[in-house]
Amino acid sequence: MRVPAARLVLGCGRRARRIHSRYERRLSDAAVAGQPVEIRLRVRRFFCDAGRCPVRTFAEQVTGLTGRYARRSPLLRQTLEKIGLALCWSSWRPAG
């Protein structure tokens, strides 16, 4: 998969090309056949060289998979939300 060499900066909208560092990011995903799944990604941090930009460095995101500060995949997050809503609904239903 080809990865773009530049990313848009959230603070100013300019393109950042200068790489700050790389790191491994881990996301929990929905279990497969009862086994836990962990997604490991190697992502880059970029510098923003614009003088007035409030963002100095930022990490790239993978569209549809990662979000800022996310530790769970979208699939796992949706599954947990559905379970939580189902449990909440069942506790509010009148007995009988």
XYZ file of N, CA, C and O in Angstrom, residues 42 51 61 63:
16
model
N 2.282 0.872 12.378
C 3.445 1.752 12.507
C 3.038 3.076 11.869
O 2.790 3.142 10.666
N 4.611 29.057 11.307
C 4.909 29.797 12.536
C 3.716 30.017 13.443
O 3.830 29.965 14.659
N -3.344 9.581 10.838
C -4.463 8.705 11.152
C -4.785 7.865 9.922
O -4.596 8.310 8.799
N -7.687 6.476 7.868
C -9.109 6.745 7.690
C -9.933 5.475 7.857
O -9.628 4.442 7.277
